[in-house]
Amino acid sequence: MADSSRLLLWPALHIIFHVIKGALILITIFPFAQEATKKRHIQAWSKQLLSIFGLKLKAINTEYLPKSGGYLIAANHISWIDIASIQSFLPCRFVAKSEVAGWPVFGWMARQTGTLFIRRDNKRHGKEIAKQLEDLLSKEPICIFPEGTSTAGDQVLPFKTNLFESAAQTQVQTFPMAIRYRNANQEYSDATAFIGDMTLIDSITKMLRAKAITVELIFAPSPATDLDRKDLALYCETQVRSMIETRS
């Protein structure tokens, strides 16, 4: 047990140093940087974080995505590391529950990188966020996790429809994205799942003990842009569920 703990010491220290590095970038560079420069830093930092955890990234069906402009990505949600995984492939803005803003360090970092926080029990605030989304979707990709919570990754919960309203109103393309984590045998892995009463430290420790995990980001085509929010949510939910349940 002691040997195992010692083996985790260096990667744990590496994570701490990497978070400090990220904070320094946000403090010293971001206030003066152009948007493209910010995205390059976010992508590089996220790739390095995946490397520390030994996570390999595989993006599938990326030809569906536009080369530029705004669009919506609707994904299932498994772990806090989902965000770094997505940012490693595609720097974009996220919508997260307001509780995330209060997380030590990571909440502050999320705010500095443009995450929008929504208070789920406040309809008025939800409408304000929807308006912001409409403005942003004309310019840049936005990623949402419409399940409203995280799962172990072996199932997909019903997609809530409220965050699809902005895409329906602006008629931008909406792309379903399935997030899957697999082990060295290419089998389903729950090593990254951040669920239940698990703390962030518990999650980090579990991930550091895991071996050869690959995160897959699998895209499906956008449906017609004239769907209402309910049909749009249902389409994305059905596509993501199909991709999650396919183990090939």
Coordinates of N, CA and C in Angstrom, one line a residue:
M1 N 0.8 -1.2 0.0 CA 0.0 0.0 0.0 C 0.9 1.3 0.0
A2 N 2.0 1.2 0.8 CA 2.9 2.4 0.9 C 3.5 2.6 -0.5
D3 N 4.0 1.5 -1.1 CA 4.6 1.6 -2.4 C 3.6 2.2 -3.5
S4 N 2.4 1.8 -3.4 CA 1.4 2.3 -4.3 C 1.2 3.8 -4.1
S5 N 1.1 4.2 -2.8 CA 1.0 5.6 -2.5 C 2.2 6.5 -3.0
R6 N 3.4 5.9 -2.9 CA 4.5 6.6 -3.4 C 4.5 6.8 -4.9
L7 N 4.0 5.7 -5.6 CA 3.9 5.8 -7.1 C 3.0 6.9 -7.5
L8 N 2.0 7.2 -6.7 CA 1.0 8.3 -7.0 C 1.6 9.7 -6.7
L9 N 2.6 9.8 -5.9 CA 3.1 11.0 -5.4 C 3.6 12.0 -6.5
W10 N 4.4 11.5 -7.4 CA 4.9 12.3 -8.5 C 3.7 12.8 -9.4
P11 N 2.9 12.0 -9.9 CA 1.8 12.5 -10.7 C 0.9 13.5 -9.9
A12 N 0.7 13.2 -8.6 CA -0.1 14.2 -7.8 C 0.6 15.5 -7.8
L13 N 1.9 15.5 -7.6 CA 2.6 16.8 -7.5 C 2.6 17.5 -8.9
H14 N 2.6 16.6 -9.9 CA 2.6 17.1 -11.3 C 1.3 17.9 -11.6
I15 N 0.2 17.3 -11.0 CA -1.1 17.9 -11.2 C -1.2 19.3 -10.5
I16 N -0.6 19.3 -9.3 CA -0.6 20.6 -8.5 C 0.2 21.7 -9.3
F17 N 1.4 21.3 -9.8 CA 2.2 22.2 -10.5 C 1.5 22.7 -11.8
H18 N 0.8 21.7 -12.4 CA 0.1 22.1 -13.7 C -1.1 23.0 -13.4
V19 N -1.8 22.8 -12.3 CA -2.9 23.7 -12.0 C -2.3 25.1 -11.7
I20 N -1.2 25.2 -11.0 CA -0.6 26.5 -10.7 C -0.1 27.2 -12.0
K21 N 0.4 26.4 -12.9 CA 0.8 26.9 -14.2 C -0.4 27.5 -14.9
G22 N -1.5 26.8 -14.9 CA -2.8 27.2 -15.5 C -3.3 28.5 -14.9
A23 N -3.2 28.6 -13.6 CA -3.6 29.8 -12.9 C -2.8 31.0 -13.3
L24 N -1.5 30.8 -13.4 CA -0.6 31.9 -13.8 C -0.8 32.4 -15.2
I25 N -1.2 31.4 -16.1 CA -1.5 31.8 -17.5 C -2.8 32.7 -17.4
L26 N -3.8 32.3 -16.6 CA -5.0 33.0 -16.6 C -4.8 34.4 -16.0
I27 N -3.9 34.5 -15.1 CA -3.7 35.8 -14.4 C -2.8 36.8 -15.3
T28 N -1.8 36.2 -15.9 CA -0.8 37.1 -16.5 C -1.0 37.2 -18.0
I29 N -1.6 36.3 -18.7 CA -1.8 36.3 -20.1 C -3.2 36.6 -20.6
F30 N -4.2 36.0 -20.0 CA -5.5 36.1 -20.5 C -6.1 37.5 -20.5
P31 N -5.8 38.3 -19.5 CA -6.4 39.7 -19.5 C -6.0 40.5 -20.7
F32 N -4.9 40.1 -21.4 CA -4.4 40.9 -22.5 C -4.4 40.2 -23.9
A33 N -4.8 38.9 -23.8 CA -4.7 38.1 -25.0 C -5.9 38.1 -25.9
Q34 N -5.7 37.9 -27.2 CA -6.8 37.8 -28.2 C -7.5 36.4 -28.0
E35 N -8.7 36.3 -28.5 CA -9.4 35.0 -28.3 C -8.7 33.8 -28.8
A36 N -8.1 33.9 -30.0 CA -7.4 32.8 -30.6 C -6.2 32.4 -29.7
T37 N -5.5 33.3 -29.1 CA -4.4 33.0 -28.2 C -4.9 32.3 -27.0
K38 N -6.0 32.7 -26.4 CA -6.6 32.1 -25.3 C -6.9 30.6 -25.6
K39 N -7.5 30.4 -26.7 CA -7.9 29.0 -27.1 C -6.7 28.1 -27.3
R40 N -5.6 28.7 -27.8 CA -4.4 27.9 -27.9 C -3.9 27.5 -26.6
H41 N -3.9 28.4 -25.6 CA -3.4 28.1 -24.3 C -4.3 27.0 -23.6
I42 N -5.7 27.2 -23.8 CA -6.6 26.3 -23.2 C -6.4 24.9 -23.7
Q43 N -6.2 24.8 -25.0 CA -6.0 23.5 -25.7 C -4.7 22.8 -25.2
A44 N -3.7 23.6 -25.2 CA -2.4 23.0 -24.8 C -2.4 22.6 -23.3
W45 N -3.0 23.4 -22.4 CA -3.1 23.0 -21.0 C -3.9 21.8 -20.8
S46 N -5.0 21.7 -21.6 CA -5.9 20.5 -21.4 C -5.2 19.2 -21.9
K47 N -4.5 19.3 -23.0 CA -3.7 18.2 -23.5 C -2.7 17.7 -22.5
Q48 N -2.0 18.6 -21.9 CA -1.0 18.3 -20.9 C -1.7 17.6 -19.6
L49 N -2.9 18.1 -19.3 CA -3.6 17.5 -18.2 C -3.9 16.0 -18.5
L50 N -4.4 15.8 -19.7 CA -4.8 14.4 -20.1 C -3.5 13.5 -20.0
S51 N -2.4 14.1 -20.5 CA -1.1 13.4 -20.5 C -0.7 13.0 -19.0
I52 N -0.9 13.9 -18.1 CA -0.5 13.6 -16.7 C -1.3 12.4 -16.2
F53 N -2.6 12.3 -16.6 CA -3.4 11.1 -16.2 C -3.2 9.9 -17.0
G54 N -2.4 10.0 -18.1 CA -2.2 8.9 -19.0 C -3.4 8.6 -19.9
L55 N -4.3 9.6 -20.1 CA -5.4 9.5 -20.9 C -5.1 9.8 -22.4
K56 N -5.5 8.9 -23.3 CA -5.4 9.1 -24.7 C -6.7 9.6 -25.3
L57 N -6.6 10.5 -26.2 CA -7.8 11.1 -26.8 C -8.0 10.5 -28.2
K58 N -9.3 10.2 -28.5 CA -9.6 9.7 -29.9 C -10.9 10.4 -30.3
A59 N -10.9 11.2 -31.3 CA -12.1 11.9 -31.8 C -12.6 11.2 -33.1
I60 N -13.8 10.9 -33.1 CA -14.4 10.1 -34.2 C -15.5 10.9 -34.9
N61 N -15.6 10.8 -36.2 CA -16.6 11.4 -37.0 C -16.5 12.9 -37.0
T62 N -15.3 13.4 -36.9 CA -15.1 14.9 -36.8 C -15.4 15.6 -38.1
E63 N -15.6 14.9 -39.2 CA -15.9 15.5 -40.4 C -17.3 16.2 -40.4
Y64 N -18.1 15.8 -39.4 CA -19.5 16.4 -39.3 C -19.4 17.9 -38.9
L65 N -18.3 18.3 -38.2 CA -18.2 19.6 -37.6 C -17.8 20.7 -38.6
P66 N -18.4 21.8 -38.5 CA -18.0 23.0 -39.4 C -16.6 23.4 -39.0
K67 N -15.9 24.0 -40.0 CA -14.5 24.4 -39.8 C -14.5 25.7 -38.9
S68 N -15.6 26.4 -38.9 CA -15.6 27.7 -38.2 C -17.0 28.1 -37.9
G69 N -17.2 29.2 -37.1 CA -18.5 29.6 -36.8 C -19.1 29.0 -35.6
G70 N -20.4 29.4 -35.3 CA -21.0 28.9 -34.1 C -21.9 27.7 -34.3
Y71 N -21.9 26.8 -33.3 CA -22.8 25.6 -33.3 C -22.9 25.1 -31.9
L72 N -23.9 24.2 -31.7 CA -24.1 23.6 -30.4 C -23.6 22.2 -30.4
I73 N -23.0 21.7 -29.3 CA -22.6 20.3 -29.1 C -23.4 19.9 -27.8
A74 N -24.1 18.8 -27.9 CA -24.8 18.2 -26.8 C -24.3 16.8 -26.4
A75 N -23.7 16.7 -25.2 CA -23.0 15.5 -24.9 C -23.5 14.9 -23.6
N76 N -23.3 13.6 -23.4 CA -23.5 12.9 -22.1 C -22.3 13.4 -21.2
H77 N -22.5 13.2 -19.9 CA -21.6 13.7 -18.9 C -21.2 12.6 -17.9
I78 N -19.9 12.4 -17.8 CA -19.3 11.3 -16.9 C -18.5 11.9 -15.8
S79 N -17.7 12.9 -16.1 CA -16.6 13.3 -15.2 C -16.2 14.8 -15.4
W80 N -15.6 15.3 -14.4 CA -15.0 16.7 -14.6 C -14.0 16.7 -15.7
I81 N -13.3 15.5 -15.9 CA -12.3 15.5 -16.9 C -12.8 15.5 -18.3
D82 N -14.2 15.4 -18.5 CA -14.8 15.5 -19.8 C -14.4 16.9 -20.4
I83 N -14.4 17.9 -19.6 CA -14.2 19.2 -20.2 C -12.8 19.4 -20.7
A84 N -11.8 18.9 -20.0 CA -10.4 18.9 -20.5 C -10.3 18.0 -21.8
S85 N -11.0 16.9 -21.8 CA -11.0 16.0 -23.0 C -11.5 16.8 -24.2
I86 N -12.6 17.5 -24.0 CA -13.2 18.2 -25.1 C -12.3 19.4 -25.5
Q87 N -11.8 20.1 -24.6 CA -10.9 21.2 -24.8 C -9.7 20.8 -25.5
S88 N -9.2 19.6 -25.3 CA -8.0 19.1 -26.0 C -8.2 19.0 -27.5
F89 N -9.4 18.7 -27.8 CA -9.8 18.5 -29.3 C -10.3 19.8 -29.8
L90 N -11.2 20.5 -29.1 CA -11.9 21.6 -29.6 C -12.1 22.7 -28.5
P91 N -11.3 23.7 -28.4 CA -11.5 24.7 -27.4 C -12.9 25.4 -27.7
C92 N -13.7 25.3 -26.7 CA -15.1 25.9 -26.8 C -15.6 26.4 -25.4
R93 N -16.7 27.0 -25.4 CA -17.3 27.5 -24.2 C -18.3 26.4 -23.7
F94 N -18.4 26.4 -22.4 CA -19.3 25.4 -21.7 C -20.4 26.1 -20.9
V95 N -21.5 25.3 -20.7 CA -22.5 25.7 -19.8 C -22.5 24.7 -18.7
A96 N -22.4 25.2 -17.4 CA -22.3 24.3 -16.3 C -23.2 24.7 -15.2
K97 N -23.6 23.8 -14.3 CA -24.4 24.1 -13.1 C -23.7 25.1 -12.2
S98 N -24.4 25.9 -11.5 CA -23.8 27.0 -10.7 C -22.9 26.5 -9.6
E99 N -23.1 25.2 -9.2 CA -22.3 24.7 -8.1 C -20.8 24.6 -8.5
V100 N -20.6 24.4 -9.8 CA -19.2 24.3 -10.2 C -18.4 25.5 -10.0
A101 N -19.1 26.7 -10.0 CA -18.4 28.0 -9.8 C -17.8 28.1 -8.4
G102 N -18.3 27.3 -7.5 CA -17.8 27.3 -6.1 C -16.7 26.3 -5.8
W103 N -16.4 25.5 -6.8 CA -15.3 24.6 -6.6 C -14.0 25.3 -6.3
P104 N -13.2 24.8 -5.4 CA -11.9 25.5 -5.2 C -11.0 25.4 -6.4
V105 N -10.4 26.4 -6.8 CA -9.5 26.5 -7.9 C -10.2 26.3 -9.3
F106 N -10.7 25.1 -9.4 CA -11.3 24.7 -10.7 C -12.5 25.6 -11.1
G107 N -13.3 26.0 -10.1 CA -14.4 26.8 -10.3 C -13.9 28.2 -10.8
W108 N -12.9 28.7 -10.2 CA -12.3 30.0 -10.6 C -11.8 29.9 -12.0
M109 N -11.1 28.8 -12.3 CA -10.5 28.6 -13.7 C -11.6 28.5 -14.7
A110 N -12.7 27.9 -14.4 CA -13.8 27.8 -15.3 C -14.4 29.1 -15.6
R111 N -14.5 30.0 -14.6 CA -15.0 31.3 -14.8 C -14.1 32.1 -15.7
Q112 N -12.8 32.0 -15.5 CA -11.8 32.8 -16.3 C -11.8 32.3 -17.8
T113 N -12.2 31.1 -18.0 CA -12.2 30.6 -19.4 C -13.5 30.7 -20.1
G114 N -14.5 31.4 -19.5 CA -15.7 31.8 -20.1 C -16.9 30.8 -19.9
T115 N -16.8 29.9 -19.0 CA -17.9 29.0 -18.7 C -19.1 29.8 -18.3
L116 N -20.3 29.5 -18.7 CA -21.5 30.1 -18.3 C -22.2 29.2 -17.2
F117 N -22.5 29.8 -16.1 CA -23.1 29.0 -15.0 C -24.6 29.3 -14.9
I118 N -25.3 28.2 -14.8 CA -26.8 28.3 -14.8 C -27.3 27.8 -13.4
R119 N -28.2 28.6 -12.8 CA -28.9 28.2 -11.6 C -30.2 27.5 -12.0
R120 N -30.1 26.2 -11.8 CA -31.2 25.4 -12.3 C -32.6 25.6 -11.6
D121 N -32.5 26.2 -10.4 CA -33.8 26.4 -9.7 C -34.3 27.9 -10.0
N122 N -33.8 28.6 -10.9 CA -34.1 30.0 -11.2 C -34.5 30.1 -12.6
K123 N -35.8 30.2 -13.0 CA -36.2 30.3 -14.4 C -35.7 31.6 -15.0
R124 N -35.8 32.7 -14.2 CA -35.4 34.0 -14.8 C -33.9 33.9 -15.2
H125 N -33.1 33.3 -14.3 CA -31.6 33.2 -14.6 C -31.4 32.3 -15.9
G126 N -32.3 31.3 -16.0 CA -32.2 30.4 -17.1 C -32.4 31.2 -18.4
K127 N -33.4 32.1 -18.4 CA -33.7 32.9 -19.6 C -32.6 33.8 -19.9
E128 N -31.9 34.3 -18.9 CA -30.7 35.2 -19.1 C -29.6 34.4 -19.8
I129 N -29.4 33.2 -19.3 CA -28.3 32.4 -19.9 C -28.7 32.0 -21.4
A130 N -30.0 31.8 -21.6 CA -30.4 31.4 -22.9 C -30.2 32.6 -23.9
K131 N -30.4 33.8 -23.4 CA -30.1 35.0 -24.3 C -28.6 35.1 -24.6
Q132 N -27.8 34.9 -23.6 CA -26.3 34.9 -23.8 C -25.9 33.8 -24.8
L133 N -26.5 32.6 -24.7 CA -26.2 31.5 -25.6 C -26.6 31.9 -27.0
E134 N -27.7 32.6 -27.2 CA -28.1 33.0 -28.6 C -27.1 33.9 -29.2
D135 N -26.6 34.8 -28.4 CA -25.6 35.7 -28.9 C -24.3 35.0 -29.2
L136 N -23.9 34.1 -28.4 CA -22.6 33.4 -28.5 C -22.6 32.4 -29.7
L137 N -23.8 31.7 -29.9 CA -23.9 30.7 -30.9 C -23.7 31.2 -32.3
S138 N -23.8 32.5 -32.5 CA -23.6 33.1 -33.8 C -22.1 33.2 -34.1
K139 N -21.3 33.0 -33.1 CA -19.8 33.2 -33.3 C -18.9 32.0 -32.9
E140 N -19.3 31.2 -32.0 CA -18.4 30.1 -31.5 C -19.2 28.9 -31.0
P141 N -18.5 27.7 -31.0 CA -19.1 26.5 -30.5 C -19.4 26.5 -29.0
I142 N -20.5 26.0 -28.6 CA -20.9 25.9 -27.2 C -21.2 24.4 -26.9
C143 N -20.7 24.0 -25.8 CA -21.0 22.6 -25.4 C -21.9 22.5 -24.1
I144 N -22.9 21.7 -24.2 CA -23.8 21.5 -23.0 C -23.9 20.1 -22.6
F145 N -24.2 19.8 -21.4 CA -24.4 18.5 -20.8 C -25.9 18.4 -20.4
P146 N -26.8 18.1 -21.3 CA -28.2 18.2 -21.0 C -28.8 17.2 -20.1
E147 N -28.0 16.2 -19.7 CA -28.5 15.2 -18.6 C -28.7 16.0 -17.3
G148 N -27.9 17.0 -17.1 CA -28.0 17.8 -15.9 C -27.2 17.2 -14.7
T149 N -26.6 16.1 -14.9 CA -25.7 15.4 -13.9 C -24.8 14.5 -14.6
S150 N -23.9 13.8 -13.8 CA -23.0 12.9 -14.4 C -23.4 11.5 -14.1
T151 N -23.0 10.5 -15.0 CA -23.3 9.1 -14.8 C -22.0 8.3 -14.8
A152 N -22.2 7.0 -14.7 CA -21.0 6.1 -14.7 C -20.6 5.9 -16.2
G153 N -21.3 6.4 -17.1 CA -20.9 6.3 -18.5 C -21.5 5.1 -19.2
D154 N -22.2 4.3 -18.5 CA -22.8 3.1 -19.2 C -24.3 3.3 -19.5
Q155 N -24.8 4.5 -19.3 CA -26.2 4.8 -19.7 C -26.3 6.3 -20.0
V156 N -27.4 6.6 -20.6 CA -27.7 8.0 -20.9 C -29.0 8.4 -20.3
L157 N -29.0 9.5 -19.5 CA -30.2 9.9 -18.9 C -31.0 10.8 -19.8
P158 N -32.3 11.0 -19.6 CA -33.1 11.9 -20.5 C -32.5 13.3 -20.6
F159 N -32.4 13.8 -21.8 CA -31.9 15.2 -22.0 C -32.9 16.2 -21.7
K160 N -32.5 17.2 -20.8 CA -33.4 18.3 -20.5 C -33.4 19.2 -21.7
T161 N -34.6 19.8 -21.9 CA -34.8 20.6 -23.2 C -34.4 22.1 -23.1
N162 N -34.3 22.6 -21.9 CA -34.2 24.1 -21.8 C -33.0 24.7 -22.5
L163 N -31.9 24.0 -22.5 CA -30.7 24.6 -23.1 C -30.7 24.4 -24.6
F164 N -31.6 23.7 -25.2 CA -31.7 23.6 -26.6 C -32.5 24.7 -27.2
E165 N -33.2 25.5 -26.4 CA -34.0 26.6 -26.9 C -33.2 27.6 -27.7
S166 N -32.0 27.9 -27.3 CA -31.2 28.9 -28.0 C -30.8 28.4 -29.4
A167 N -30.5 27.1 -29.5 CA -30.2 26.6 -30.8 C -31.4 26.5 -31.7
A168 N -32.6 26.2 -31.1 CA -33.8 26.2 -31.9 C -34.2 27.6 -32.4
Q169 N -34.0 28.6 -31.6 CA -34.3 30.0 -31.9 C -33.4 30.5 -33.0
T170 N -32.1 30.2 -32.9 CA -31.1 30.8 -33.8 C -30.9 29.9 -35.0
Q171 N -31.5 28.6 -35.0 CA -31.4 27.6 -36.0 C -29.9 27.3 -36.4
V172 N -29.1 27.3 -35.4 CA -27.7 26.8 -35.7 C -27.7 25.3 -35.7
Q173 N -26.6 24.7 -36.2 CA -26.5 23.3 -36.2 C -26.2 22.8 -34.8
T174 N -26.7 21.6 -34.5 CA -26.5 21.0 -33.2 C -26.0 19.6 -33.4
F175 N -24.9 19.3 -32.8 CA -24.2 18.0 -33.0 C -24.2 17.2 -31.7
P176 N -24.8 16.0 -31.8 CA -24.7 15.1 -30.6 C -23.3 14.6 -30.5
M177 N -22.8 14.4 -29.3 CA -21.5 13.9 -29.0 C -21.5 12.9 -27.9
A178 N -21.1 11.7 -28.1 CA -21.0 10.7 -27.1 C -19.6 10.7 -26.5
I179 N -19.5 10.7 -25.2 CA -18.2 10.6 -24.5 C -18.1 9.2 -23.9
R180 N -17.1 8.4 -24.3 CA -16.9 7.1 -23.8 C -15.4 6.9 -23.3
Y181 N -15.3 6.2 -22.2 CA -13.9 5.9 -21.7 C -13.7 4.4 -21.8
R182 N -12.6 4.0 -22.3 CA -12.3 2.6 -22.5 C -10.9 2.2 -21.9
N183 N -10.8 0.9 -21.5 CA -9.5 0.5 -20.9 C -8.6 -0.1 -22.0
A184 N -7.5 -0.7 -21.6 CA -6.6 -1.2 -22.6 C -7.1 -2.3 -23.5
N185 N -8.2 -3.0 -23.0 CA -8.8 -4.0 -23.8 C -10.0 -3.5 -24.7
Q186 N -10.1 -2.2 -24.7 CA -11.1 -1.5 -25.5 C -12.5 -1.8 -24.9
E187 N -12.6 -2.0 -23.6 CA -13.8 -2.3 -22.9 C -14.2 -1.0 -22.1
Y188 N -15.5 -0.9 -21.9 CA -16.1 0.2 -21.0 C -15.3 0.3 -19.7
S189 N -15.0 1.5 -19.3 CA -14.3 1.7 -18.1 C -15.0 2.8 -17.3
D190 N -15.2 2.6 -16.0 CA -15.7 3.7 -15.1 C -14.7 4.4 -14.3
A191 N -13.4 4.2 -14.7 CA -12.3 4.8 -13.9 C -12.4 6.3 -13.8
T192 N -13.0 7.0 -14.7 CA -13.1 8.4 -14.6 C -14.4 8.9 -14.1
A193 N -15.4 8.1 -13.8 CA -16.7 8.5 -13.4 C -16.7 9.3 -12.1
F194 N -17.3 10.4 -12.1 CA -17.4 11.3 -11.0 C -18.8 11.4 -10.5
I195 N -19.2 10.4 -9.6 CA -20.6 10.3 -9.3 C -20.8 10.1 -7.8
G196 N -22.1 10.1 -7.4 CA -22.4 9.9 -6.0 C -21.8 10.8 -5.0
D197 N -21.2 10.3 -3.9 CA -20.6 11.1 -2.9 C -19.1 11.3 -3.1
M198 N -18.6 10.9 -4.3 CA -17.2 11.0 -4.6 C -16.7 12.4 -4.5
T199 N -15.5 12.6 -3.9 CA -14.9 13.9 -3.8 C -14.0 14.0 -5.0
L200 N -13.5 15.3 -5.3 CA -12.6 15.5 -6.3 C -11.3 14.7 -6.1
I201 N -10.8 14.7 -4.8 CA -9.6 13.9 -4.5 C -9.8 12.5 -4.8
D202 N -11.0 11.9 -4.4 CA -11.3 10.5 -4.7 C -11.2 10.2 -6.2
S203 N -11.8 11.1 -6.9 CA -11.8 11.0 -8.4 C -10.4 11.0 -9.0
I204 N -9.6 12.0 -8.5 CA -8.2 12.1 -9.0 C -7.4 10.8 -8.7
T205 N -7.5 10.4 -7.5 CA -6.8 9.2 -7.0 C -7.2 8.0 -7.9
K206 N -8.5 7.8 -8.1 CA -9.0 6.6 -8.9 C -8.4 6.7 -10.3
M207 N -8.4 7.9 -10.9 CA -7.9 8.1 -12.2 C -6.4 7.8 -12.3
L208 N -5.7 8.2 -11.3 CA -4.2 8.0 -11.4 C -3.9 6.5 -11.2
R209 N -4.7 5.8 -10.6 CA -4.5 4.3 -10.4 C -4.9 3.5 -11.7
A210 N -5.7 4.1 -12.5 CA -6.2 3.4 -13.7 C -5.0 3.4 -14.7
K211 N -5.1 2.4 -15.6 CA -4.1 2.3 -16.6 C -4.7 2.3 -18.0
A212 N -4.0 3.0 -18.9 CA -4.2 3.0 -20.4 C -5.7 3.2 -20.7
I213 N -6.2 4.4 -20.2 CA -7.6 4.7 -20.5 C -7.6 5.6 -21.8
T214 N -8.5 5.3 -22.6 CA -8.8 6.1 -23.8 C -10.1 6.8 -23.7
V215 N -10.2 8.1 -24.0 CA -11.4 8.8 -24.0 C -11.8 9.0 -25.5
E216 N -13.0 8.6 -25.8 CA -13.5 8.7 -27.2 C -14.6 9.8 -27.2
L217 N -14.4 10.7 -28.2 CA -15.4 11.7 -28.5 C -16.0 11.4 -29.8
I218 N -17.3 11.0 -29.8 CA -17.9 10.5 -31.1 C -19.0 11.4 -31.5
F219 N -18.9 11.9 -32.7 CA -19.9 12.9 -33.1 C -20.9 12.2 -34.1
A220 N -22.1 12.8 -34.1 CA -23.2 12.4 -35.0 C -23.6 13.6 -35.8
P221 N -24.2 13.5 -37.0 CA -24.6 14.6 -37.8 C -25.7 15.5 -37.1
S222 N -25.7 16.7 -37.5 CA -26.8 17.6 -37.0 C -28.1 17.3 -37.7
P223 N -29.2 17.4 -37.0 CA -30.5 17.3 -37.7 C -30.9 18.5 -38.4
A224 N -32.1 18.6 -39.0 CA -32.6 19.8 -39.6 C -32.6 20.9 -38.6
T225 N -32.3 22.1 -39.0 CA -32.2 23.2 -38.1 C -33.6 23.9 -37.7
D226 N -34.7 23.3 -38.2 CA -36.0 23.9 -38.0 C -36.7 23.1 -36.9
L227 N -36.0 22.3 -36.1 CA -36.7 21.5 -35.0 C -36.9 22.4 -33.8
D228 N -38.0 22.2 -33.1 CA -38.1 22.9 -31.8 C -37.2 22.2 -30.8
R229 N -37.2 22.8 -29.6 CA -36.2 22.4 -28.6 C -36.5 20.9 -28.1
K230 N -37.7 20.5 -28.0 CA -38.0 19.2 -27.6 C -37.6 18.1 -28.6
D231 N -37.9 18.4 -29.9 CA -37.4 17.5 -30.9 C -35.9 17.4 -31.0
L232 N -35.3 18.6 -30.9 CA -33.9 18.7 -30.9 C -33.2 17.9 -29.8
A233 N -33.7 18.1 -28.6 CA -33.2 17.3 -27.4 C -33.4 15.8 -27.6
L234 N -34.6 15.4 -28.1 CA -34.8 14.0 -28.3 C -33.9 13.4 -29.4
Y235 N -33.7 14.1 -30.4 CA -32.8 13.6 -31.5 C -31.4 13.4 -30.9
C236 N -30.9 14.4 -30.2 CA -29.5 14.3 -29.6 C -29.4 13.2 -28.6
E237 N -30.4 13.1 -27.7 CA -30.5 12.0 -26.7 C -30.4 10.6 -27.4
T238 N -31.2 10.5 -28.4 CA -31.3 9.2 -29.1 C -30.0 8.8 -29.8
Q239 N -29.4 9.8 -30.4 CA -28.1 9.6 -31.1 C -27.0 9.2 -30.1
V240 N -26.9 10.0 -29.0 CA -25.9 9.7 -28.0 C -26.1 8.4 -27.3
R241 N -27.3 8.0 -27.0 CA -27.6 6.7 -26.4 C -27.2 5.6 -27.3
S242 N -27.5 5.8 -28.6 CA -27.1 4.7 -29.5 C -25.6 4.5 -29.6
M243 N -24.9 5.6 -29.5 CA -23.4 5.5 -29.6 C -22.8 5.0 -28.3
I244 N -23.4 5.3 -27.2 CA -23.0 4.8 -25.9 C -23.2 3.3 -25.8
E245 N -24.3 2.8 -26.3 CA -24.7 1.4 -26.2 C -24.0 0.6 -27.2
T246 N -23.4 1.2 -28.2 CA -22.6 0.4 -29.2 C -21.2 0.3 -28.6
R247 N -20.8 -1.0 -28.3 CA -19.5 -1.2 -27.7 C -18.4 -1.6 -28.7
S248 N -18.7 -1.6 -30.0 CA -17.7 -1.9 -31.0 C -16.7 -0.8 -31.1

